[in-house]
PDB file of C-alpha atoms in Angstrom:
ATOM      1  CA  GLN A 204       0.000   0.000   0.000  1.00  0.00           C
ATOM      2  CA  LYS A 205       1.361   3.383  -0.977  1.00  0.00           C
ATOM      3  CA  GLU A 206       2.053   5.665   1.955  1.00  0.00           C
ATOM      4  CA  VAL A 207       3.033   9.292   2.305  1.00  0.00           C
ATOM      5  CA  GLU A 208       4.307  10.430   5.681  1.00  0.00           C
ATOM      6  CA  GLN A 209       4.416  13.947   7.061  1.00  0.00           C
ATOM      7  CA  ASN A 210       5.008  15.340  10.516  1.00  0.00           C
ATOM      8  CA  SER A 211       1.604  16.607  11.642  1.00  0.00           C
ATOM      9  CA  GLY A 212       3.079  19.519  13.613  1.00  0.00           C
ATOM     10  CA  PRO A 213       2.209  22.122  14.534  1.00  0.00           C
ATOM     11  CA  LEU A 214       5.395  23.609  13.147  1.00  0.00           C
ATOM     12  CA  SER A 215       5.872  27.094  14.536  1.00  0.00           C
ATOM     13  CA  VAL A 216       8.148  29.508  12.627  1.00  0.00           C
ATOM     14  CA  PRO A 217       8.809  33.206  13.271  1.00  0.00           C
ATOM     15  CA  GLU A 218       7.720  35.686  10.621  1.00  0.00           C
ATOM     16  CA  GLY A 219      10.472  36.301   8.076  1.00  0.00           C
ATOM     17  CA  ALA A 220      12.225  32.975   8.740  1.00  0.00           C
ATOM     18  CA  ILE A 221      12.424  29.913   6.479  1.00  0.00           C
ATOM     19  CA  ALA A 222       9.794  27.221   7.021  1.00  0.00           C
ATOM     20  CA  SER A 223      10.908  23.712   6.090  1.00  0.00           C
ATOM     21  CA  LEU A 224       8.299  21.016   5.491  1.00  0.00           C
ATOM     22  CA  ASN A 225       9.205  17.394   4.828  1.00  0.00           C
ATOM     23  CA  CYS A 226       7.549  14.361   3.317  1.00  0.00           C
ATOM     24  CA  THR A 227       8.598  10.757   2.676  1.00  0.00           C
ATOM     25  CA  TYR A 228       6.878   8.254   0.416  1.00  0.00           C
ATOM     26  CA  SER A 229       6.918   4.489   0.168  1.00  0.00           C
ATOM     27  CA  ASP A 230       6.360   3.773  -3.545  1.00  0.00           C
ATOM     28  CA  ARG A 231       9.638   3.855  -5.493  1.00  0.00           C
ATOM     29  CA  GLY A 232       7.645   4.018  -8.736  1.00  0.00           C
ATOM     30  CA  SER A 233       6.223   7.447  -7.859  1.00  0.00           C
ATOM     31  CA  GLN A 234       6.657   9.918 -10.683  1.00  0.00           C
ATOM     32  CA  SER A 235       5.047  13.203  -9.691  1.00  0.00           C
ATOM     33  CA  PHE A 236       5.110  15.144  -6.454  1.00  0.00           C
ATOM     34  CA  PHE A 237       2.882  17.974  -5.335  1.00  0.00           C
ATOM     35  CA  TRP A 238       2.501  20.387  -2.457  1.00  0.00           C
ATOM     36  CA  TYR A 239      -0.932  21.739  -1.610  1.00  0.00           C
ATOM     37  CA  ARG A 240      -1.840  24.412   0.909  1.00  0.00           C
ATOM     38  CA  GLN A 241      -5.143  24.107   2.720  1.00  0.00           C
ATOM     39  CA  TYR A 242      -6.615  26.820   4.887  1.00  0.00           C
ATOM     40  CA  SER A 243      -9.144  25.783   7.513  1.00  0.00           C
ATOM     41  CA  GLY A 244     -12.554  25.208   5.929  1.00  0.00           C
ATOM     42  CA  LYS A 245     -11.196  25.548   2.387  1.00  0.00           C
ATOM     43  CA  SER A 246     -10.147  23.108  -0.317  1.00  0.00           C
ATOM     44  CA  PRO A 247      -6.494  22.312  -1.149  1.00  0.00           C
ATOM     45  CA  GLU A 248      -4.674  24.791  -3.376  1.00  0.00           C
ATOM     46  CA  LEU A 249      -1.766  23.610  -5.532  1.00  0.00           C
ATOM     47  CA  ILE A 250       1.357  25.636  -4.773  1.00  0.00           C
ATOM     48  CA  MET A 251       4.251  23.551  -6.153  1.00  0.00           C
ATOM     49  CA  PHE A 252       4.897  20.461  -8.221  1.00  0.00           C
ATOM     50  CA  ILE A 253       8.148  18.703  -9.058  1.00  0.00           C
ATOM     51  CA  TYR A 254       8.925  15.732 -11.289  1.00  0.00           C
ATOM     52  CA  SER A 255      12.739  15.546 -11.405  1.00  0.00           C
ATOM     53  CA  ASN A 256      15.415  15.200  -8.748  1.00  0.00           C
ATOM     54  CA  GLY A 257      16.763  18.479  -7.472  1.00  0.00           C
ATOM     55  CA  ASP A 258      15.305  21.833  -6.602  1.00  0.00           C
ATOM     56  CA  LYS A 259      12.514  23.827  -8.183  1.00  0.00           C
ATOM     57  CA  GLU A 260      11.930  27.431  -7.188  1.00  0.00           C
ATOM     58  CA  ASP A 261       8.813  29.575  -7.606  1.00  0.00           C
ATOM     59  CA  GLY A 262       8.840  32.900  -5.810  1.00  0.00           C
ATOM     60  CA  ARG A 263       9.235  32.295  -2.074  1.00  0.00           C
ATOM     61  CA  PHE A 264       8.688  28.540  -2.486  1.00  0.00           C
ATOM     62  CA  THR A 265      11.291  25.877  -3.260  1.00  0.00           C
ATOM     63  CA  ALA A 266      10.432  22.210  -3.706  1.00  0.00           C
ATOM     64  CA  GLN A 267      13.213  19.655  -3.332  1.00  0.00           C
ATOM     65  CA  LEU A 268      13.053  16.053  -4.534  1.00  0.00           C
ATOM     66  CA  ASN A 269      15.389  13.176  -3.774  1.00  0.00           C
ATOM     67  CA  LYS A 270      14.051   9.998  -5.361  1.00  0.00           C
ATOM     68  CA  ALA A 271      16.881   7.829  -4.037  1.00  0.00           C
ATOM     69  CA  SER A 272      15.911   8.748  -0.476  1.00  0.00           C
ATOM     70  CA  GLN A 273      12.177   8.908  -1.347  1.00  0.00           C
ATOM     71  CA  TYR A 274      12.030  12.357   0.156  1.00  0.00           C
ATOM     72  CA  VAL A 275      10.303  15.589  -0.847  1.00  0.00           C
ATOM     73  CA  SER A 276      10.519  18.900   0.917  1.00  0.00           C
ATOM     74  CA  LEU A 277       9.066  22.386   0.657  1.00  0.00           C
ATOM     75  CA  LEU A 278      10.891  25.500   1.775  1.00  0.00           C
ATOM     76  CA  ILE A 279       9.039  28.764   2.320  1.00  0.00           C
ATOM     77  CA  ARG A 280      11.341  31.781   2.502  1.00  0.00           C
ATOM     78  CA  ASP A 281      10.429  35.049   4.240  1.00  0.00           C
ATOM     79  CA  SER A 282       7.463  33.349   5.926  1.00  0.00           C
ATOM     80  CA  GLN A 283       4.355  35.490   6.334  1.00  0.00           C
ATOM     81  CA  PRO A 284       1.407  35.067   8.735  1.00  0.00           C
ATOM     82  CA  SER A 285      -0.731  34.362   5.649  1.00  0.00           C
ATOM     83  CA  ASP A 286       1.379  31.215   5.099  1.00  0.00           C
ATOM     84  CA  SER A 287      -0.189  29.712   8.233  1.00  0.00           C
ATOM     85  CA  ALA A 288      -2.108  26.701   6.945  1.00  0.00           C
ATOM     86  CA  THR A 289      -1.923  22.931   6.589  1.00  0.00           C
ATOM     87  CA  TYR A 290       0.499  21.791   3.891  1.00  0.00           C
ATOM     88  CA  LEU A 291      -0.311  18.531   2.143  1.00  0.00           C
ATOM     89  CA  CYS A 292       2.256  16.469   0.305  1.00  0.00           C
ATOM     90  CA  ALA A 293       0.815  14.369  -2.540  1.00  0.00           C
ATOM     91  CA  VAL A 294       2.444  11.722  -4.688  1.00  0.00           C
ATOM     92  CA  LYS A 295       1.371  10.180  -7.981  1.00  0.00           C
ATOM     93  CA  GLY A 296       2.620   6.965  -9.523  1.00  0.00           C
ATOM     94  CA  GLY A 297       3.106   6.352 -13.204  1.00  0.00           C
ATOM     95  CA  GLY A 298       0.002   5.835 -15.295  1.00  0.00           C
ATOM     96  CA  ALA A 299      -3.575   6.404 -14.230  1.00  0.00           C
ATOM     97  CA  ASP A 300      -3.044   6.696 -10.503  1.00  0.00           C
ATOM     98  CA  GLY A 301      -4.862   8.915  -8.116  1.00  0.00           C
ATOM     99  CA  LEU A 302      -2.916  11.135  -5.777  1.00  0.00           C
ATOM    100  CA  THR A 303      -1.819   9.646  -2.454  1.00  0.00           C
ATOM    101  CA  PHE A 304      -1.805  12.334   0.205  1.00  0.00           C
ATOM    102  CA  GLY A 305       0.000  12.682   3.501  1.00  0.00           C
ATOM    103  CA  LYS A 306      -2.032  13.767   6.513  1.00  0.00           C
ATOM    104  CA  GLY A 307      -0.511  17.248   6.293  1.00  0.00           C
ATOM    105  CA  THR A 308       1.706  19.499   8.406  1.00  0.00           C
ATOM    106  CA  HIS A 309       0.070  22.333  10.308  1.00  0.00           C
ATOM    107  CA  LEU A 310       2.302  25.397   9.905  1.00  0.00           C
ATOM    108  CA  ILE A 311       1.984  28.436  12.159  1.00  0.00           C
ATOM    109  CA  ILE A 312       3.860  31.638  11.328  1.00  0.00           C
ATOM    110  CA  GLN A 313       4.282  33.730  14.434  1.00  0.00           C
ATOM    111  CA  PRO A 314       4.160  37.532  13.871  1.00  0.00           C
TER     112      PRO A 314
ATOM    113  CA  LYS B 145     -10.735  30.979 -16.791  1.00  0.00           C
ATOM    114  CA  ALA B 146     -13.305  29.667 -14.315  1.00  0.00           C
ATOM    115  CA  GLY B 147     -12.152  27.132 -11.767  1.00  0.00           C
ATOM    116  CA  VAL B 148     -13.639  23.815 -10.754  1.00  0.00           C
ATOM    117  CA  THR B 149     -17.207  24.086  -9.526  1.00  0.00           C
ATOM    118  CA  GLN B 150     -19.027  21.667  -7.270  1.00  0.00           C
ATOM    119  CA  THR B 151     -22.666  21.507  -6.324  1.00  0.00           C
ATOM    120  CA  PRO B 152     -24.196  21.466  -3.862  1.00  0.00           C
ATOM    121  CA  ARG B 153     -21.756  23.015  -1.377  1.00  0.00           C
ATOM    122  CA  TYR B 154     -23.519  21.617   1.659  1.00  0.00           C
ATOM    123  CA  LEU B 155     -25.797  18.634   2.085  1.00  0.00           C
ATOM    124  CA  ILE B 156     -27.506  16.991   5.042  1.00  0.00           C
ATOM    125  CA  LYS B 157     -28.861  13.460   4.635  1.00  0.00           C
ATOM    126  CA  THR B 158     -29.996  10.659   6.903  1.00  0.00           C
ATOM    127  CA  ARG B 159     -28.672   7.127   7.090  1.00  0.00           C
ATOM    128  CA  GLY B 160     -29.882   4.867   4.317  1.00  0.00           C
ATOM    129  CA  GLN B 161     -30.501   7.659   1.835  1.00  0.00           C
ATOM    130  CA  GLN B 162     -28.497   8.189  -1.315  1.00  0.00           C
ATOM    131  CA  VAL B 163     -26.808  11.316  -2.597  1.00  0.00           C
ATOM    132  CA  THR B 164     -25.477  12.633  -5.905  1.00  0.00           C
ATOM    133  CA  LEU B 165     -22.740  15.233  -6.080  1.00  0.00           C
ATOM    134  CA  SER B 166     -21.785  17.166  -9.188  1.00  0.00           C
ATOM    135  CA  CYS B 167     -18.491  18.537 -10.475  1.00  0.00           C
ATOM    136  CA  SER B 168     -17.731  20.751 -13.479  1.00  0.00           C
ATOM    137  CA  PRO B 169     -14.013  20.785 -14.360  1.00  0.00           C
ATOM    138  CA  ILE B 170     -11.965  23.671 -15.663  1.00  0.00           C
ATOM    139  CA  SER B 171     -12.760  24.337 -19.308  1.00  0.00           C
ATOM    140  CA  GLY B 172     -10.583  22.126 -21.515  1.00  0.00           C
ATOM    141  CA  HIS B 173      -9.768  19.650 -18.762  1.00  0.00           C
ATOM    142  CA  ARG B 174     -10.721  16.076 -19.549  1.00  0.00           C
ATOM    143  CA  SER B 175      -9.900  14.239 -16.332  1.00  0.00           C
ATOM    144  CA  VAL B 176     -11.886  14.429 -13.107  1.00  0.00           C
ATOM    145  CA  SER B 177     -10.858  12.771  -9.848  1.00  0.00           C
ATOM    146  CA  TRP B 178     -12.866  12.495  -6.649  1.00  0.00           C
ATOM    147  CA  TYR B 179     -11.506  12.464  -3.111  1.00  0.00           C
ATOM    148  CA  GLN B 180     -12.969  12.095   0.361  1.00  0.00           C
ATOM    149  CA  GLN B 181     -11.491  14.148   3.193  1.00  0.00           C
ATOM    150  CA  THR B 182     -12.140  13.344   6.854  1.00  0.00           C
ATOM    151  CA  PRO B 183     -10.264  14.483   9.985  1.00  0.00           C
ATOM    152  CA  GLY B 184      -9.218  10.931  10.792  1.00  0.00           C
ATOM    153  CA  GLN B 185      -8.239   9.546   7.392  1.00  0.00           C
ATOM    154  CA  GLY B 186      -7.209  12.704   5.593  1.00  0.00           C
ATOM    155  CA  LEU B 187      -7.625  12.920   1.830  1.00  0.00           C
ATOM    156  CA  GLN B 188      -8.373   9.611   0.161  1.00  0.00           C
ATOM    157  CA  PHE B 189      -8.716   8.882  -3.539  1.00  0.00           C
ATOM    158  CA  LEU B 190     -12.128   7.606  -4.668  1.00  0.00           C
ATOM    159  CA  PHE B 191     -11.922   7.333  -8.461  1.00  0.00           C
ATOM    160  CA  GLU B 192     -10.809   9.044 -11.638  1.00  0.00           C
ATOM    161  CA  TYR B 193     -12.631   9.547 -14.924  1.00  0.00           C
ATOM    162  CA  PHE B 194     -11.204  10.391 -18.316  1.00  0.00           C
ATOM    163  CA  SER B 195     -13.224  10.583 -21.531  1.00  0.00           C
ATOM    164  CA  GLU B 196     -16.294   9.139 -19.801  1.00  0.00           C
ATOM    165  CA  THR B 197     -14.361   6.067 -18.604  1.00  0.00           C
ATOM    166  CA  GLN B 198     -13.309   5.205 -15.077  1.00  0.00           C
ATOM    167  CA  ARG B 199      -9.524   4.858 -15.254  1.00  0.00           C
ATOM    168  CA  ASN B 200      -8.737   4.110 -11.653  1.00  0.00           C
ATOM    169  CA  LYS B 201     -10.518   3.406  -8.406  1.00  0.00           C
ATOM    170  CA  GLY B 202      -9.501   3.734  -4.792  1.00  0.00           C
ATOM    171  CA  ASN B 203     -10.268   1.389  -1.944  1.00  0.00           C
ATOM    172  CA  PHE B 204     -13.895   2.302  -1.255  1.00  0.00           C
ATOM    173  CA  PRO B 205     -16.981   0.054  -1.165  1.00  0.00           C
ATOM    174  CA  GLY B 206     -19.266  -0.322  -4.171  1.00  0.00           C
ATOM    175  CA  ARG B 207     -21.750   2.102  -2.588  1.00  0.00           C
ATOM    176  CA  PHE B 208     -19.521   4.815  -4.020  1.00  0.00           C
ATOM    177  CA  SER B 209     -19.860   5.211  -7.752  1.00  0.00           C
ATOM    178  CA  GLY B 210     -19.414   7.860 -10.370  1.00  0.00           C
ATOM    179  CA  ARG B 211     -19.704   8.753 -13.988  1.00  0.00           C
ATOM    180  CA  GLN B 212     -18.485  11.318 -16.462  1.00  0.00           C
ATOM    181  CA  PHE B 213     -20.432  12.934 -19.256  1.00  0.00           C
ATOM    182  CA  SER B 214     -19.273  13.874 -22.751  1.00  0.00           C
ATOM    183  CA  ASN B 215     -18.732  17.495 -21.647  1.00  0.00           C
ATOM    184  CA  SER B 216     -16.335  16.204 -18.930  1.00  0.00           C
ATOM    185  CA  ARG B 217     -18.735  17.063 -16.106  1.00  0.00           C
ATOM    186  CA  SER B 218     -18.800  14.347 -13.497  1.00  0.00           C
ATOM    187  CA  GLU B 219     -21.130  13.072 -10.819  1.00  0.00           C
ATOM    188  CA  MET B 220     -20.515  10.802  -7.894  1.00  0.00           C
ATOM    189  CA  ASN B 221     -23.195   8.863  -6.089  1.00  0.00           C
ATOM    190  CA  VAL B 222     -23.212   7.346  -2.632  1.00  0.00           C
ATOM    191  CA  SER B 223     -25.990   4.879  -1.901  1.00  0.00           C
ATOM    192  CA  THR B 224     -27.217   3.616   1.459  1.00  0.00           C
ATOM    193  CA  LEU B 225     -25.485   6.381   3.375  1.00  0.00           C
ATOM    194  CA  GLU B 226     -23.716   5.581   6.635  1.00  0.00           C
ATOM    195  CA  LEU B 227     -22.718   7.945   9.441  1.00  0.00           C
ATOM    196  CA  GLY B 228     -19.074   7.422   8.477  1.00  0.00           C
ATOM    197  CA  ASP B 229     -19.724   8.884   5.027  1.00  0.00           C
ATOM    198  CA  SER B 230     -19.875  12.351   6.581  1.00  0.00           C
ATOM    199  CA  ALA B 231     -16.962  14.146   4.963  1.00  0.00           C
ATOM    200  CA  LEU B 232     -15.806  16.817   2.568  1.00  0.00           C
ATOM    201  CA  TYR B 233     -15.997  15.455  -0.970  1.00  0.00           C
ATOM    202  CA  LEU B 234     -13.544  17.080  -3.317  1.00  0.00           C
ATOM    203  CA  CYS B 235     -13.384  17.002  -7.060  1.00  0.00           C
ATOM    204  CA  ALA B 236     -10.117  17.687  -8.876  1.00  0.00           C
ATOM    205  CA  SER B 237      -9.704  18.607 -12.522  1.00  0.00           C
ATOM    206  CA  THR B 238      -6.699  17.825 -14.741  1.00  0.00           C
ATOM    207  CA  HIS B 239      -5.911  18.657 -18.348  1.00  0.00           C
ATOM    208  CA  ASP B 240      -4.154  15.293 -18.554  1.00  0.00           C
ATOM    209  CA  ILE B 241      -2.820  15.738 -22.079  1.00  0.00           C
ATOM    210  CA  LEU B 242      -0.598  18.778 -21.619  1.00  0.00           C
ATOM    211  CA  TYR B 243       0.006  18.401 -17.872  1.00  0.00           C
ATOM    212  CA  ASN B 244      -1.202  16.322 -14.950  1.00  0.00           C
ATOM    213  CA  GLU B 245      -1.438  18.809 -12.114  1.00  0.00           C
ATOM    214  CA  GLN B 246      -4.752  18.501 -10.289  1.00  0.00           C
ATOM    215  CA  PHE B 247      -6.809  21.541  -9.284  1.00  0.00           C
ATOM    216  CA  PHE B 248      -9.455  21.168  -6.628  1.00  0.00           C
ATOM    217  CA  GLY B 249     -12.949  22.541  -6.445  1.00  0.00           C
ATOM    218  CA  PRO B 250     -14.415  24.011  -3.249  1.00  0.00           C
ATOM    219  CA  GLY B 251     -15.879  20.670  -2.175  1.00  0.00           C
ATOM    220  CA  THR B 252     -19.249  19.425  -0.998  1.00  0.00           C
ATOM    221  CA  ARG B 253     -19.669  19.091   2.763  1.00  0.00           C
ATOM    222  CA  LEU B 254     -21.873  16.036   3.374  1.00  0.00           C
ATOM    223  CA  THR B 255     -23.349  15.420   6.809  1.00  0.00           C
ATOM    224  CA  VAL B 256     -25.125  12.120   7.455  1.00  0.00           C
ATOM    225  CA  LEU B 257     -27.437  12.067  10.480  1.00  0.00           C
TER     226      LEU B 257
END
């Protein structure tokens, strides 16, 4: 059974600092990796996706993928109070697979 | 471009009833996936439709079913509702040909009494 593991938190980070969120996955055949942000009472919002080993940057967000270690991370630079949310890591295998989600990390940015 | 829409947004049913939820994907997207989100289990994959065909199915009982129409709109049905079916049901839309990122709709909050 495919599993995606995340630390549930809460992870508390001071405003302006770097928030680091981590995720491990069990299926070595996984091909695509996604980070979603979910505010309380709202649906998940896609913020980053990565398909190849290495880093991918988009504004204040950097996704990092290490397939050998089966590890994905998300860095948020210059954290803002509006970044306070639950961050969901999702993994997709090759072919017609649905996304397998972690339970999410609750991030709190302290002003 | 309009996002994914889901109707209704909120629904209250009693045990034993059935329910149908609707999802309209982003214009041009051909794949629709459905997920169930509960506090205990998190987000779990129900099924995926592409070109009116179910391509993949998660580990849910046969009471959960779905379909997709020629305009890519999708419906999911839950029969013989149980208390444990209370959840947020999310639909996600994917272009699938050009890219496979999934974009979620606002969800339908189902409460079973």
